[in-house]
XYZ file of N, CA and C in Angstrom:
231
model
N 38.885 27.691 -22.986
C 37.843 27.167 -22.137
C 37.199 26.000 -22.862
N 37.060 25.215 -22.057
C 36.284 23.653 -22.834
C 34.985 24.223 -22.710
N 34.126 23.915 -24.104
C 32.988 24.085 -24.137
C 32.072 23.460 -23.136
N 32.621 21.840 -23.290
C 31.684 20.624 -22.683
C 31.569 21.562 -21.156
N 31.963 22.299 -20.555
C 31.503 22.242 -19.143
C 30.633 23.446 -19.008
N 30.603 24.142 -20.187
C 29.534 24.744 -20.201
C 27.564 24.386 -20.494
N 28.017 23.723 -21.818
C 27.033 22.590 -22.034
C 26.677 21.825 -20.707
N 27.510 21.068 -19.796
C 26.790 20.715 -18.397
C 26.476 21.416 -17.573
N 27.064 22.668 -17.303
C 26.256 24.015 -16.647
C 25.529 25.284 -17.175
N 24.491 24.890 -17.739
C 24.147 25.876 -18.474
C 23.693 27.221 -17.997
N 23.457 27.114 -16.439
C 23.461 28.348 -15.808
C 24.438 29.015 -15.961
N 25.828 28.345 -15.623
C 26.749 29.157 -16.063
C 27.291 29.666 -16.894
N 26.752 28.552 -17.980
C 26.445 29.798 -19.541
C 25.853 31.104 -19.869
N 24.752 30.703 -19.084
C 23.714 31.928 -19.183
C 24.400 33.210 -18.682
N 24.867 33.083 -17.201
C 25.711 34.155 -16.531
C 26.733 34.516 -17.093
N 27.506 33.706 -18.101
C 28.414 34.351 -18.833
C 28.580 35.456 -19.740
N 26.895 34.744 -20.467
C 26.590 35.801 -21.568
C 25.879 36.830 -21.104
N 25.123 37.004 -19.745
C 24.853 37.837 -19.240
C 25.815 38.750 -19.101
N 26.669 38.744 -18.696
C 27.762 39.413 -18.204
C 28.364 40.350 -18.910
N 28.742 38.994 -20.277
C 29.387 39.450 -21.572
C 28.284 40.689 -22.258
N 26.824 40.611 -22.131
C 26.704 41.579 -22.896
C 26.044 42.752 -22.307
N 26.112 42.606 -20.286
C 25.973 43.734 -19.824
C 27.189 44.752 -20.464
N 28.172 44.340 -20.172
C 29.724 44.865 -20.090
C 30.133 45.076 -21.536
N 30.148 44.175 -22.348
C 30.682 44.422 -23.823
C 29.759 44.907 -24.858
N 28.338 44.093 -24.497
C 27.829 43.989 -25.622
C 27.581 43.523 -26.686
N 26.656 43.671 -27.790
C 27.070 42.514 -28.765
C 27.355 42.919 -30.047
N 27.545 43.889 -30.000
C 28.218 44.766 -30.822
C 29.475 44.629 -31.238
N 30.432 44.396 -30.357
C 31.864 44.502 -30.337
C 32.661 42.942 -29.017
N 33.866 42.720 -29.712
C 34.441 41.493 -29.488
C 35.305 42.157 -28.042
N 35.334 41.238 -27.197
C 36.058 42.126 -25.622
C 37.486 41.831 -26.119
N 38.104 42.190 -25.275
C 39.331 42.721 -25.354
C 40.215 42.225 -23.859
N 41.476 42.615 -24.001
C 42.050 42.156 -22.367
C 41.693 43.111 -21.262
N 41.485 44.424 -22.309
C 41.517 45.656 -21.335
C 39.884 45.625 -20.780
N 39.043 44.706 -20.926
C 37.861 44.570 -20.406
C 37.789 42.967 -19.233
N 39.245 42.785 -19.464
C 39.070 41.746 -18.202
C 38.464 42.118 -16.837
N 39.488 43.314 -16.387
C 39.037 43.610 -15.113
C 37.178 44.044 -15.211
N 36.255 43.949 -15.969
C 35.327 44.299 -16.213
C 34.395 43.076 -16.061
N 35.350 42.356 -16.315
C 34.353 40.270 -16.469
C 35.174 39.499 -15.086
N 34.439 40.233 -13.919
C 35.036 38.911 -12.653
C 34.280 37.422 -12.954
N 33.059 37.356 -13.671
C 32.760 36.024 -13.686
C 33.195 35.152 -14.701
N 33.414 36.047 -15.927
C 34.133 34.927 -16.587
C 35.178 34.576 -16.825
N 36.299 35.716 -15.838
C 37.452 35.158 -15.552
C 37.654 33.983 -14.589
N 36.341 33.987 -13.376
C 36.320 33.224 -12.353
C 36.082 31.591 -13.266
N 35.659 31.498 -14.380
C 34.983 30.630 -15.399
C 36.221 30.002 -15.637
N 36.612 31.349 -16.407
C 38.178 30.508 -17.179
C 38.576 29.457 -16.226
N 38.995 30.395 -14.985
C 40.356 30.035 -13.992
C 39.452 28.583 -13.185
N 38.534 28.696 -13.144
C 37.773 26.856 -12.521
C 38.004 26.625 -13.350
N 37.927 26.537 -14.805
C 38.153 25.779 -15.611
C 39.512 25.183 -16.298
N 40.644 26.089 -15.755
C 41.876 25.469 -15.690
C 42.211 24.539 -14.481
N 41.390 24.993 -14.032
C 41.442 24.201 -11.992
C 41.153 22.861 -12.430
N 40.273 22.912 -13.064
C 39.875 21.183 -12.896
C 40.348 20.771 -14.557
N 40.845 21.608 -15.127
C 41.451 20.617 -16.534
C 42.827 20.186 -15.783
N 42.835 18.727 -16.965
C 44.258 18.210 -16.906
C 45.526 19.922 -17.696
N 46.534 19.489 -17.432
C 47.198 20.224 -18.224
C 48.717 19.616 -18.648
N 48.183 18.137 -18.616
C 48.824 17.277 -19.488
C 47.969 16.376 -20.663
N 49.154 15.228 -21.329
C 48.456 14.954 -22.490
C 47.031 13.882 -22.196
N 47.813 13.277 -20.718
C 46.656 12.066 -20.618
C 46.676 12.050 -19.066
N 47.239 13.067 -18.611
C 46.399 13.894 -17.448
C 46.769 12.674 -15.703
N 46.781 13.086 -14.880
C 47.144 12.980 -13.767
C 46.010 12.421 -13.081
N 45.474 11.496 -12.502
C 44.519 10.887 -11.857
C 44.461 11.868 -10.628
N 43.564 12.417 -9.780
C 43.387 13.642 -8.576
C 42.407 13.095 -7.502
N 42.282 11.622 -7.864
C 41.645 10.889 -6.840
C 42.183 9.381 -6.703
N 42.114 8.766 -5.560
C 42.359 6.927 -5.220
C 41.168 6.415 -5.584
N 41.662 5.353 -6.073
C 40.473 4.574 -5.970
C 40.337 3.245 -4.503
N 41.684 3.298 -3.883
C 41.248 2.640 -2.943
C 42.045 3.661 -1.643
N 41.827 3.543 -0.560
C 41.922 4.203 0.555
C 44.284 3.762 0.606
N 44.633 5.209 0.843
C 46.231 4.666 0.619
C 46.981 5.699 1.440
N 48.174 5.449 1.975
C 48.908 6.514 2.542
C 50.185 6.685 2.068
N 50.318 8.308 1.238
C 51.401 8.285 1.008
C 52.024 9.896 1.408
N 53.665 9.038 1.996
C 54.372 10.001 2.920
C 53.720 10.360 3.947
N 52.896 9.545 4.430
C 52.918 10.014 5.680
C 51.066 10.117 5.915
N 50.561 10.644 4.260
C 49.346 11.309 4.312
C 48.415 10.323 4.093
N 46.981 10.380 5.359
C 46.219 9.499 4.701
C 45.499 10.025 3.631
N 44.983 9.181 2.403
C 44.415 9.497 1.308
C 43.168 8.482 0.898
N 41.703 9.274 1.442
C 40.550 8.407 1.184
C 40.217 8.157 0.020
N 39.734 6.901 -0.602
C 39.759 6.792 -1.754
C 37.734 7.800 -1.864
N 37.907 7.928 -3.565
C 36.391 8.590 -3.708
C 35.333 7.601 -3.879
């Protein structure tokens, strides 16, 4: 998980660690077998693979000018 998008949502920091130490605690480090236990910060992870690249210098996911391709129109942002 990239830190930086936590640092810009810090609510969703907060809810993380909420979560983390309804469920785990702070006692002890979670585990896989406590996934099904963390729906929010799996929901965390998985946006957060959603919107990472998962290449080296990453795929542009918007136009910058208004374009149609195959068929599709594509508004630029």
């Amino acid at each position: 998980m990239d830190v930086s998008y936590l640092a810009i949502y810090p609510e969703v920091q907060r809810k993380v660690q909420e979560e983390l130490d309804d469920v785990i605690g702070r006692d002890k480090l979670p585990t896989l077998q406590d996934e099904q236990n963390l729906p929010y910060l799996c929901a965390v992870i998985y946006e957060t693979i959603r919107f990472s690249s998962m290449s080296l210098f990453g795929v542009p996911h918007a136009t910058k000018c208004d374009t149609i391709i195959e068929g599709y129109y594509v508004p630029a942002v």
